[in-house]
Amino acid sequence: MKPLVKVAIFGTYDSGAAEFAGILHCLGVDMGAPFFADRFESEQLAAMLRRWWTEPKIVASASPQTRRAGLASWLDTRTAHASFVGASHPLLSLCGSDVLAAWGQDTKFVWCERPLNDAIESLHSRGWWANSAEIQDRLHTANVEFFSHVECLRLSSSDMLIEPAACVRRLAHYVGINPTVDQVDTVVRWCLRDNLRDVAPPNEVMNAPIESITAKDFSRPNKIVATILCGNNEGIVEEAVRSVVDWVDEVCLIDTGIHDLSAKRVSAIAREKYAQATFAWCDDFAAARNNALELADQRGATWALTLDTDERMVFQGCKDQTQLRQILDSDSDVRAWLVPCQDGRYSKERFIKIPASVRWTGATHEALNCEHPSNRRILPDCYFWELAKDEQAFEQKLTRDLEILKQTTQNNPLDPRWWYYLGQTYEGLRQWRSAVRALTRCIRLDGWPDESAWACYLAASCLCHLKEYREAEEYCALGMSRKPNAVELPWLASWCCLERGNYEQAIHWAGIAIGINRERCSPRGDDSVAGFRHLPAWFEAPYDVLRFAYRHTNQIKKAEHAERMYQSELLKRQNMFCQHLAGENELSPKSVGANLGSW
């Protein structure tokens, strides 16, 4: 039995480690798929490393014993089916001694070197974290110290530009692989045909042992495949299919437990475009959607359209499928095109580039882990709408999600995202106290600013239901420390003050909200709003507070002016919605004073 070869790739963020991890992957080394984004970083290992080092603060939150046990356990999951196992992630740089202890002294290390100043500038340009310099310096220092006494192979991205074939051979030889000339040529052509971070390796390379890799052209014709997860949905699935069948090359119905006529009805509509597959339902939407991406890949797709049975697509901005293809292929950076819902409250990733370099995560409220904002764009002049759930169906969904999210937060106690969704679910079930507790956990973990700010908003809303207006105002103020231009927060604070009779404070808070809206609509205003918003706060709601607060303080002329502004802004919002439905605007903040939001 051949001994297991273990390889660990170290480097700062943007050091080029992903390139060399991809090369090893192409050469047959098990790098721990499924990957996080398109960086050839094991999704499971990346999640552990982020918990251990609380990215981006880079503060240890786990003992060396915990880290070593986790690394050993991860390696055990790979050894059953591989003789070469590798791992790559910037945070591994902080675990050098842990890797040695968990994997043994025979572990092979690759150090992707990059001048520290270049690494800092590169990460800063991505705009991920404010402490980019501190992060890169910490990782660089850890690598310098570790490799001062541990043998490694030192490589840099410039090596691939200067002598790519020699670089591939050098890396392969160090690991213990002897590729043929054709195999080296295949890997080099794949690496250099485009920026590696913009493409995923071809399936022929990803899934084949090194002996089977041959030089060939991995391009595939443009093909759009719609994937639809379906159970017993015969009453609603037909309209979903009709809304997309003329825009795609194939409709793949994924049977998650069909016992009615759903498949027969879809087949009758899709006709020669119909395909069917099965997926054993396991209460995990991310697993089901990742399976759908794999099925689309197997069917030769270049783009996978994700659609649920209760959703309908509208392509009002495209005259035909050819134009749709042109739009999808118009930006090589895009890994996923988003489409807004009809009323503009949120957007969903609809078209995903295949082969997929992104993955869905989360058993419920699943999210696509695109690496950078440039990998996601809004598809112009298209939208979708979904059938409304009745009260009973909505409560059933929330009850199902609640059990999943309780388990998820138990398994991932340091991930603010899951505490946010747990709080949101409690809110939907009108369990206000439980919602506030969960949302407070999200806020204290201090994750994504938009998420933290909206968690404050939801917590304040729940406290308003409990008529605890002073505490709700405090949550609004806390939320503004996370995202000062979240207009919903000062508006809700003004409403809380109005409810408890503090009219002067209500006027001040409403004035802040109006000022934020004016700044957003100015030429230099901030357009960077996420999927969390309550659109009345962007229009008439602050004036709604003012018209009453001014009356209570006997400022009649100001109250009359606020009344006029309230009516004007309300009409503006209503007209904006009607124009959007008619396809006359794109819901642009700069053009009409608001972005997509709840109407």
Coordinates of N, CA and C in Angstrom, one line a residue, residues 213-433:
I213 N -5.4 12.0 -17.8 CA -5.5 13.4 -18.4 C -4.8 13.4 -19.7
T214 N -5.4 14.0 -20.7 CA -4.8 14.1 -22.0 C -5.1 15.5 -22.5
A215 N -4.2 16.0 -23.4 CA -4.4 17.3 -23.9 C -5.6 17.4 -24.8
K216 N -6.5 18.3 -24.6 CA -7.7 18.5 -25.4 C -8.4 19.8 -25.1
D217 N -9.3 20.2 -26.0 CA -10.0 21.4 -25.8 C -11.2 21.2 -24.9
F218 N -11.2 22.0 -23.8 CA -12.3 21.8 -22.8 C -13.5 22.8 -23.0
S219 N -13.5 23.5 -24.1 CA -14.6 24.4 -24.3 C -15.9 23.7 -24.6
R220 N -17.0 24.2 -24.3 CA -18.3 23.6 -24.6 C -19.2 24.6 -25.2
P221 N -20.2 24.2 -26.0 CA -21.1 25.2 -26.7 C -22.0 25.8 -25.6
N222 N -22.5 27.0 -25.9 CA -23.3 27.7 -25.0 C -24.6 27.0 -24.8
K223 N -25.0 26.7 -23.6 CA -26.2 26.0 -23.3 C -26.8 26.4 -22.0
I224 N -28.1 26.7 -21.9 CA -28.8 27.1 -20.7 C -29.7 26.0 -20.3
V225 N -29.5 25.5 -19.0 CA -30.3 24.4 -18.5 C -31.0 25.0 -17.2
A226 N -32.4 24.9 -17.3 CA -33.2 25.2 -16.1 C -33.3 24.0 -15.2
T227 N -33.0 24.2 -13.9 CA -33.1 23.1 -12.9 C -34.2 23.5 -11.9
I228 N -35.2 22.6 -11.7 CA -36.3 22.8 -10.9 C -36.5 21.7 -9.9
L229 N -36.3 22.0 -8.6 CA -36.6 21.0 -7.5 C -38.1 20.8 -7.4
C230 N -38.6 19.6 -7.4 CA -40.0 19.4 -7.4 C -40.4 18.2 -6.6
G231 N -41.4 18.4 -5.7 CA -42.1 17.3 -5.0 C -43.5 17.2 -5.6
N232 N -44.5 17.1 -4.8 CA -45.9 17.0 -5.3 C -46.4 18.4 -5.6
N233 N -46.1 18.9 -6.7 CA -46.4 20.3 -7.1 C -47.2 20.4 -8.4
E234 N -48.0 19.4 -8.7 CA -48.7 19.4 -10.0 C -49.6 20.6 -10.2
G235 N -50.1 21.2 -9.1 CA -50.9 22.4 -9.3 C -50.3 23.7 -9.6
I236 N -48.9 23.8 -9.5 CA -48.2 25.0 -9.7 C -47.0 25.0 -10.6
V237 N -46.5 23.8 -10.8 CA -45.2 23.7 -11.5 C -45.3 24.0 -13.0
E238 N -46.5 23.8 -13.6 CA -46.7 24.1 -15.0 C -46.4 25.5 -15.4
E239 N -46.9 26.5 -14.6 CA -46.7 27.9 -14.9 C -45.2 28.3 -14.7
A240 N -44.5 27.6 -13.8 CA -43.1 27.9 -13.6 C -42.3 27.5 -14.9
V241 N -42.6 26.3 -15.4 CA -42.0 25.9 -16.6 C -42.3 26.7 -17.8
R242 N -43.6 27.1 -18.0 CA -44.0 27.9 -19.1 C -43.2 29.3 -19.1
S243 N -42.9 29.8 -17.9 CA -42.2 31.1 -17.9 C -40.8 31.0 -18.3
V244 N -40.2 29.8 -18.5 CA -38.8 29.8 -18.8 C -38.5 28.9 -20.1
V245 N -39.4 28.1 -20.5 CA -39.2 27.0 -21.5 C -38.7 27.6 -22.8
D246 N -39.1 28.8 -23.2 CA -38.7 29.4 -24.4 C -37.3 30.1 -24.3
W247 N -36.8 30.2 -23.1 CA -35.5 30.9 -22.9 C -34.4 30.0 -22.6
V248 N -34.6 28.7 -22.5 CA -33.6 27.7 -22.1 C -33.5 26.6 -23.2
D249 N -32.4 25.9 -23.1 CA -32.2 24.8 -24.0 C -32.7 23.5 -23.4
E250 N -32.9 23.4 -22.1 CA -33.3 22.2 -21.5 C -33.9 22.5 -20.1
V251 N -34.9 21.7 -19.8 CA -35.6 21.9 -18.5 C -35.4 20.6 -17.7
C252 N -34.6 20.6 -16.7 CA -34.2 19.4 -15.9 C -35.1 19.4 -14.6
L253 N -36.1 18.6 -14.6 CA -36.9 18.4 -13.4 C -36.2 17.5 -12.4
I254 N -36.0 17.9 -11.2 CA -35.3 17.1 -10.2 C -36.3 16.6 -9.2
D255 N -36.6 15.3 -9.2 CA -37.6 14.7 -8.4 C -37.1 14.5 -7.0
T256 N -37.7 15.3 -6.1 CA -37.3 15.2 -4.7 C -38.4 14.4 -3.9
G257 N -39.3 13.7 -4.6 CA -40.3 12.9 -3.9 C -41.6 13.1 -4.6
I258 N -41.7 12.9 -5.9 CA -42.9 13.1 -6.7 C -43.8 11.9 -6.6
H259 N -45.1 12.1 -6.3 CA -46.1 11.0 -6.3 C -47.3 11.4 -7.0
D260 N -47.3 12.6 -7.7 CA -48.5 13.0 -8.4 C -48.1 13.2 -9.9
L261 N -48.8 14.0 -10.6 CA -48.6 14.2 -12.0 C -47.6 15.3 -12.4
S262 N -46.8 15.7 -11.5 CA -45.9 16.9 -11.8 C -45.0 16.6 -12.9
A263 N -44.4 15.4 -12.9 CA -43.4 15.1 -14.0 C -44.1 15.0 -15.4
K264 N -45.3 14.4 -15.4 CA -46.0 14.3 -16.6 C -46.4 15.6 -17.2
R265 N -46.8 16.5 -16.4 CA -47.2 17.9 -16.8 C -46.0 18.7 -17.3
V266 N -44.9 18.6 -16.6 CA -43.7 19.3 -17.1 C -43.2 18.8 -18.4
S267 N -43.3 17.5 -18.5 CA -42.8 16.8 -19.8 C -43.7 17.3 -21.0
A268 N -45.0 17.4 -20.7 CA -45.9 17.8 -21.8 C -45.6 19.3 -22.3
I269 N -45.1 20.1 -21.4 CA -44.8 21.5 -21.7 C -43.4 21.6 -22.3
A270 N -42.4 21.0 -21.7 CA -41.0 21.1 -22.2 C -40.8 20.3 -23.4
R271 N -41.5 19.2 -23.6 CA -41.4 18.3 -24.8 C -39.9 17.9 -25.0
E272 N -39.3 18.2 -26.1 CA -38.0 17.7 -26.4 C -36.9 18.3 -25.5
K273 N -37.3 19.4 -24.8 CA -36.3 20.0 -23.9 C -36.4 19.3 -22.5
Y274 N -37.2 18.4 -22.3 CA -37.4 17.8 -21.0 C -36.3 16.8 -20.6
A275 N -35.9 16.9 -19.3 CA -35.0 15.9 -18.8 C -35.4 15.7 -17.3
Q276 N -35.1 14.6 -16.7 CA -35.5 14.3 -15.3 C -34.4 13.7 -14.6
A277 N -34.2 14.0 -13.3 CA -33.2 13.4 -12.4 C -33.9 13.3 -11.1
T278 N -33.2 12.6 -10.2 CA -33.8 12.4 -8.8 C -32.8 12.9 -7.8
F279 N -33.3 13.3 -6.6 CA -32.5 13.7 -5.5 C -33.3 13.3 -4.2
A280 N -32.6 12.4 -3.4 CA -33.3 12.0 -2.2 C -33.3 13.2 -1.2
W281 N -34.5 13.7 -0.9 CA -34.6 14.9 0.0 C -34.0 14.6 1.4
C282 N -33.2 15.5 1.9 CA -32.6 15.3 3.2 C -32.7 16.6 4.1
D283 N -33.7 17.4 3.9 CA -33.9 18.7 4.7 C -32.6 19.6 4.6
D284 N -32.0 19.7 3.4 CA -30.9 20.5 3.2 C -30.9 21.1 1.8
F285 N -31.4 22.4 1.7 CA -31.5 23.0 0.4 C -30.2 23.3 -0.3
A286 N -29.1 23.5 0.5 CA -27.8 23.8 -0.2 C -27.4 22.5 -0.9
A287 N -27.6 21.3 -0.2 CA -27.2 20.1 -0.8 C -28.0 19.8 -2.1
A288 N -29.3 20.1 -2.0 CA -30.1 19.9 -3.2 C -29.7 20.9 -4.4
R289 N -29.4 22.1 -4.1 CA -29.1 23.1 -5.1 C -27.7 22.8 -5.7
N290 N -26.7 22.3 -4.8 CA -25.4 22.0 -5.3 C -25.5 20.7 -6.2
N291 N -26.4 19.8 -5.9 CA -26.7 18.7 -6.7 C -27.2 19.1 -8.1
A292 N -28.1 20.1 -8.1 CA -28.7 20.6 -9.3 C -27.6 21.2 -10.2
L293 N -26.6 21.9 -9.6 CA -25.5 22.5 -10.4 C -24.7 21.3 -11.0
E294 N -24.5 20.3 -10.2 CA -23.7 19.2 -10.8 C -24.5 18.5 -11.9
L295 N -25.8 18.4 -11.8 CA -26.6 17.8 -12.9 C -26.5 18.7 -14.1
A296 N -26.6 20.0 -13.9 CA -26.5 20.9 -15.1 C -25.1 20.7 -15.8
D297 N -24.1 20.6 -15.0 CA -22.8 20.4 -15.5 C -22.7 19.1 -16.4
Q298 N -23.3 18.0 -15.8 CA -23.3 16.7 -16.5 C -24.1 16.8 -17.8
R299 N -25.0 17.7 -17.9 CA -25.8 17.9 -19.1 C -25.2 18.9 -20.1
G300 N -24.0 19.3 -19.8 CA -23.3 20.2 -20.7 C -23.6 21.7 -20.6
A301 N -24.2 22.1 -19.5 CA -24.7 23.5 -19.4 C -23.5 24.4 -19.3
T302 N -23.6 25.6 -19.8 CA -22.7 26.7 -19.5 C -23.3 27.7 -18.5
W303 N -24.7 27.7 -18.4 CA -25.4 28.5 -17.4 C -26.5 27.6 -16.9
A304 N -26.7 27.6 -15.6 CA -27.8 26.9 -14.9 C -28.8 27.9 -14.4
L305 N -30.0 27.8 -14.8 CA -31.1 28.6 -14.2 C -31.8 27.9 -13.1
T306 N -31.7 28.5 -11.9 CA -32.4 28.0 -10.7 C -33.8 28.5 -10.6
L307 N -34.8 27.7 -10.5 CA -36.2 28.1 -10.4 C -36.9 27.1 -9.5
D308 N -37.8 27.7 -8.6 CA -38.6 26.9 -7.8 C -40.0 26.8 -8.4
T309 N -40.8 25.8 -7.9 CA -42.1 25.5 -8.6 C -43.1 26.6 -8.3
D310 N -42.9 27.4 -7.3 CA -43.8 28.5 -7.0 C -43.3 29.9 -7.5
E311 N -42.3 29.8 -8.4 CA -41.8 31.1 -9.0 C -42.0 31.1 -10.5
R312 N -42.1 32.4 -11.0 CA -42.3 32.6 -12.4 C -41.3 33.7 -12.9
M313 N -40.6 33.5 -14.0 CA -39.6 34.4 -14.5 C -40.3 35.3 -15.6
V314 N -39.8 36.5 -15.7 CA -40.3 37.5 -16.7 C -39.0 38.1 -17.3
F315 N -38.8 37.9 -18.6 CA -37.7 38.4 -19.4 C -38.1 39.6 -20.2
Q316 N -38.5 40.6 -19.6 CA -39.1 41.8 -20.4 C -38.0 42.5 -21.1
G317 N -36.8 42.4 -20.7 CA -35.7 43.2 -21.3 C -35.0 42.4 -22.5
C318 N -35.3 41.2 -22.7 CA -34.7 40.4 -23.8 C -35.7 40.1 -24.9
K319 N -35.3 40.2 -26.1 CA -36.2 39.9 -27.2 C -36.2 38.5 -27.5
D320 N -35.1 37.7 -27.2 CA -35.1 36.3 -27.5 C -33.9 35.7 -26.8
Q321 N -33.8 34.4 -26.9 CA -32.8 33.6 -26.2 C -31.4 34.0 -26.6
T322 N -31.2 34.4 -27.8 CA -29.9 34.8 -28.3 C -29.4 36.1 -27.5
Q323 N -30.3 37.0 -27.4 CA -29.9 38.2 -26.6 C -29.7 37.9 -25.1
L324 N -30.4 37.0 -24.6 CA -30.2 36.5 -23.2 C -28.8 35.9 -23.1
R325 N -28.4 35.1 -24.0 CA -27.1 34.5 -24.0 C -26.0 35.6 -24.0
Q326 N -26.2 36.6 -24.9 CA -25.2 37.6 -25.0 C -25.1 38.4 -23.7
I327 N -26.2 38.6 -23.0 CA -26.1 39.3 -21.7 C -25.4 38.5 -20.7
L328 N -25.7 37.2 -20.6 CA -25.1 36.3 -19.7 C -23.6 36.2 -19.8
D329 N -23.1 36.3 -21.1 CA -21.7 36.1 -21.4 C -21.0 37.5 -21.5
S330 N -21.7 38.6 -21.2 CA -21.1 39.9 -21.4 C -20.1 40.3 -20.4
D331 N -20.0 39.6 -19.3 CA -19.0 40.0 -18.2 C -18.4 38.7 -17.7
S332 N -17.1 38.5 -18.1 CA -16.4 37.3 -17.7 C -16.2 37.1 -16.2
D333 N -16.3 38.2 -15.4 CA -16.1 38.1 -14.0 C -17.3 37.5 -13.3
V334 N -18.5 37.5 -13.9 CA -19.7 37.1 -13.3 C -19.8 35.6 -13.1
R335 N -20.0 35.2 -11.9 CA -20.2 33.8 -11.6 C -21.7 33.5 -11.4
A336 N -22.5 34.6 -11.1 CA -23.9 34.4 -10.8 C -24.6 35.7 -11.2
W337 N -25.7 35.6 -12.0 CA -26.6 36.8 -12.3 C -27.8 36.7 -11.4
L338 N -28.0 37.8 -10.7 CA -29.2 37.9 -9.8 C -30.3 38.5 -10.6
V339 N -31.5 38.1 -10.1 CA -32.8 38.7 -10.7 C -33.6 39.2 -9.5
P340 N -34.1 40.4 -9.6 CA -35.0 40.9 -8.5 C -36.4 40.4 -8.6
C341 N -37.0 40.3 -7.4 CA -38.4 39.9 -7.4 C -39.3 41.1 -7.9
Q342 N -40.5 40.8 -8.3 CA -41.3 41.8 -8.9 C -41.5 43.0 -8.1
D343 N -41.7 42.9 -6.8 CA -41.9 44.1 -5.9 C -40.6 44.7 -5.4
G344 N -39.5 44.1 -5.9 CA -38.2 44.7 -5.6 C -37.7 44.5 -4.2
R345 N -38.3 43.7 -3.3 CA -37.9 43.5 -2.0 C -36.5 42.8 -1.8
Y346 N -36.2 42.0 -2.8 CA -34.9 41.3 -2.7 C -34.6 40.7 -4.1
S347 N -33.4 40.2 -4.2 CA -32.9 39.6 -5.5 C -32.4 38.2 -5.2
K348 N -32.5 37.3 -6.2 CA -32.0 35.9 -6.0 C -31.0 35.6 -7.1
E349 N -30.0 34.8 -6.8 CA -29.1 34.3 -7.8 C -29.9 33.3 -8.7
R350 N -30.0 33.6 -10.0 CA -30.8 32.8 -10.9 C -29.9 32.1 -11.9
F351 N -29.0 32.8 -12.5 CA -28.2 32.1 -13.6 C -26.8 31.9 -13.0
I352 N -26.3 30.7 -12.9 CA -25.0 30.4 -12.3 C -24.1 29.8 -13.4
K353 N -22.9 30.3 -13.5 CA -21.9 29.9 -14.5 C -21.5 28.4 -14.2
I354 N -21.5 27.6 -15.3 CA -21.1 26.2 -15.2 C -19.9 26.0 -16.1
P355 N -18.9 25.2 -15.6 CA -18.8 24.5 -14.4 C -18.8 25.4 -13.2
A356 N -19.5 25.1 -12.1 CA -19.7 26.0 -11.0 C -18.4 26.1 -10.2
S357 N -18.0 27.3 -10.0 CA -16.9 27.6 -9.1 C -17.4 28.1 -7.8
V358 N -18.7 28.1 -7.6 CA -19.3 28.6 -6.4 C -20.2 27.5 -5.8
R359 N -20.5 27.6 -4.5 CA -21.3 26.5 -3.9 C -22.4 27.2 -3.0
W360 N -23.5 26.5 -2.9 CA -24.5 26.9 -2.0 C -24.2 26.4 -0.6
T361 N -24.4 27.2 0.4 CA -24.2 26.8 1.8 C -25.4 27.1 2.6
G362 N -25.7 26.2 3.6 CA -26.9 26.4 4.5 C -28.0 25.5 4.2
A363 N -28.4 24.8 5.2 CA -29.5 23.8 5.0 C -30.8 24.5 4.7
T364 N -31.0 25.8 5.2 CA -32.1 26.6 4.8 C -31.5 28.1 4.7
H365 N -32.3 29.0 4.1 CA -31.7 30.3 3.8 C -30.4 30.2 3.1
E366 N -30.3 29.2 2.2 CA -29.0 28.9 1.6 C -28.5 30.1 0.8
A367 N -27.2 30.3 0.8 CA -26.5 31.4 0.1 C -25.4 30.9 -0.8
L368 N -25.2 31.6 -1.8 CA -24.1 31.3 -2.8 C -22.8 32.0 -2.4
N369 N -21.8 31.3 -2.2 CA -20.6 31.9 -1.7 C -19.7 32.5 -2.7
C370 N -20.1 33.5 -3.4 CA -19.3 34.2 -4.4 C -18.2 34.9 -3.6
E371 N -17.0 34.9 -4.2 CA -15.8 35.4 -3.5 C -15.8 36.9 -3.4
H372 N -16.3 37.6 -4.5 CA -16.1 39.0 -4.5 C -17.4 39.6 -5.2
P373 N -17.7 40.9 -4.8 CA -18.9 41.5 -5.4 C -18.9 41.5 -6.9
S374 N -17.8 41.6 -7.5 CA -17.7 41.6 -9.0 C -18.2 40.3 -9.6
N375 N -18.3 39.2 -8.8 CA -18.7 37.9 -9.3 C -20.3 37.8 -9.4
R376 N -21.0 38.9 -8.9 CA -22.4 38.9 -8.9 C -22.9 40.2 -9.5
R377 N -23.9 40.1 -10.4 CA -24.5 41.3 -11.0 C -26.0 41.1 -11.2
I378 N -26.7 42.2 -11.2 CA -28.1 42.1 -11.5 C -28.4 42.0 -13.0
L379 N -29.2 41.0 -13.4 CA -29.5 40.8 -14.8 C -30.5 41.9 -15.2
P380 N -30.2 42.8 -16.2 CA -31.0 43.9 -16.5 C -32.4 43.6 -17.1
D381 N -33.4 44.3 -16.6 CA -34.7 44.3 -17.2 C -35.4 42.9 -17.1
C382 N -35.1 42.2 -16.1 CA -35.8 40.9 -15.8 C -36.2 40.9 -14.4
Y383 N -37.2 40.1 -14.1 CA -37.6 40.0 -12.7 C -38.4 38.6 -12.6
F384 N -38.7 38.2 -11.3 CA -39.5 37.1 -11.1 C -40.5 37.4 -10.0
W385 N -41.5 36.5 -9.9 CA -42.5 36.7 -8.9 C -42.8 35.3 -8.4
E386 N -43.3 35.2 -7.2 CA -43.7 33.9 -6.6 C -45.1 33.9 -6.0
L387 N -45.7 32.8 -6.0 CA -47.0 32.6 -5.4 C -47.0 32.9 -3.9
A388 N -48.0 33.6 -3.5 CA -48.0 33.9 -2.0 C -48.4 32.7 -1.3
K389 N -47.8 32.5 -0.1 CA -48.2 31.4 0.7 C -49.3 31.8 1.7
D390 N -50.3 30.9 1.9 CA -51.3 31.3 2.9 C -50.7 31.2 4.3
E391 N -51.5 31.6 5.3 CA -50.9 31.7 6.6 C -50.5 30.4 7.1
Q392 N -51.2 29.3 6.8 CA -50.9 28.0 7.3 C -49.6 27.5 6.7
A393 N -49.4 27.7 5.4 CA -48.2 27.2 4.7 C -47.0 28.0 5.2
F394 N -47.2 29.3 5.4 CA -46.1 30.2 5.8 C -45.6 29.7 7.2
E395 N -46.6 29.4 8.1 CA -46.2 29.0 9.5 C -45.5 27.6 9.4
Q396 N -45.9 26.7 8.5 CA -45.3 25.5 8.4 C -43.8 25.6 7.9
K397 N -43.6 26.5 7.0 CA -42.2 26.8 6.5 C -41.4 27.3 7.7
L398 N -41.9 28.3 8.4 CA -41.1 28.8 9.5 C -40.8 27.8 10.6
T399 N -41.8 26.9 10.9 CA -41.6 25.9 11.9 C -40.5 24.9 11.4
R400 N -40.5 24.6 10.1 CA -39.5 23.7 9.6 C -38.1 24.4 9.7
D401 N -38.1 25.6 9.3 CA -36.8 26.4 9.4 C -36.3 26.5 10.8
L402 N -37.2 26.7 11.7 CA -36.8 26.9 13.1 C -36.0 25.7 13.6
E403 N -36.4 24.5 13.4 CA -35.7 23.3 13.9 C -34.3 23.2 13.2
I404 N -34.3 23.5 11.9 CA -33.0 23.4 11.2 C -32.0 24.5 11.8
L405 N -32.5 25.7 12.0 CA -31.7 26.8 12.4 C -31.3 26.6 13.9
K406 N -32.1 26.0 14.7 CA -31.6 25.7 16.1 C -30.4 24.8 16.1
Q407 N -30.5 23.8 15.2 CA -29.3 22.8 15.1 C -28.1 23.5 14.5
T408 N -28.4 24.4 13.5 CA -27.3 25.1 12.8 C -26.6 26.0 13.7
T409 N -27.3 26.8 14.5 CA -26.6 27.7 15.5 C -25.9 26.9 16.6
Q410 N -26.4 25.7 16.9 CA -25.6 24.9 17.9 C -24.3 24.4 17.3
N411 N -24.4 24.1 16.0 CA -23.1 23.6 15.4 C -22.2 24.7 15.0
N412 N -22.7 25.9 14.8 CA -21.9 27.0 14.3 C -22.2 28.3 15.2
P413 N -21.8 28.2 16.5 CA -22.2 29.2 17.4 C -21.5 30.6 17.2
L414 N -20.4 30.6 16.4 CA -19.7 31.8 16.1 C -20.0 32.5 14.8
D415 N -21.0 31.9 14.1 CA -21.4 32.5 12.8 C -22.6 33.3 12.9
P416 N -22.5 34.6 12.8 CA -23.6 35.6 13.0 C -24.8 35.3 12.0
R417 N -24.5 34.8 10.9 CA -25.5 34.7 9.8 C -26.7 33.8 10.3
W418 N -26.3 32.7 11.0 CA -27.3 31.7 11.4 C -28.2 32.3 12.6
W419 N -27.5 33.1 13.4 CA -28.3 33.7 14.5 C -29.2 34.7 14.0
Y420 N -28.8 35.4 12.9 CA -29.7 36.4 12.2 C -31.0 35.7 11.7
Y421 N -30.8 34.6 11.0 CA -31.9 33.9 10.4 C -32.8 33.2 11.5
L422 N -32.1 32.8 12.6 CA -32.9 32.2 13.7 C -33.8 33.3 14.3
G423 N -33.2 34.5 14.5 CA -34.0 35.6 15.0 C -35.1 36.0 14.0
Q424 N -34.8 36.0 12.7 CA -35.9 36.4 11.7 C -37.0 35.4 11.7
T425 N -36.7 34.1 11.9 CA -37.7 33.0 12.0 C -38.6 33.2 13.2
Y426 N -38.0 33.4 14.4 CA -38.7 33.7 15.6 C -39.7 34.9 15.4
E427 N -39.2 35.9 14.7 CA -40.0 37.1 14.4 C -41.2 36.7 13.6
G428 N -41.0 35.9 12.6 CA -42.1 35.5 11.7 C -43.1 34.7 12.5
L429 N -42.7 34.0 13.5 CA -43.6 33.2 14.4 C -44.1 34.0 15.5
R430 N -43.8 35.3 15.5 CA -44.3 36.2 16.6 C -43.8 35.9 18.0
Q431 N -42.7 35.2 18.0 CA -42.0 34.9 19.3 C -41.0 36.0 19.6
W432 N -41.5 37.2 20.0 CA -40.7 38.4 20.0 C -39.4 38.2 20.9
R433 N -39.6 37.7 22.2 CA -38.5 37.6 23.1 C -37.4 36.7 22.5

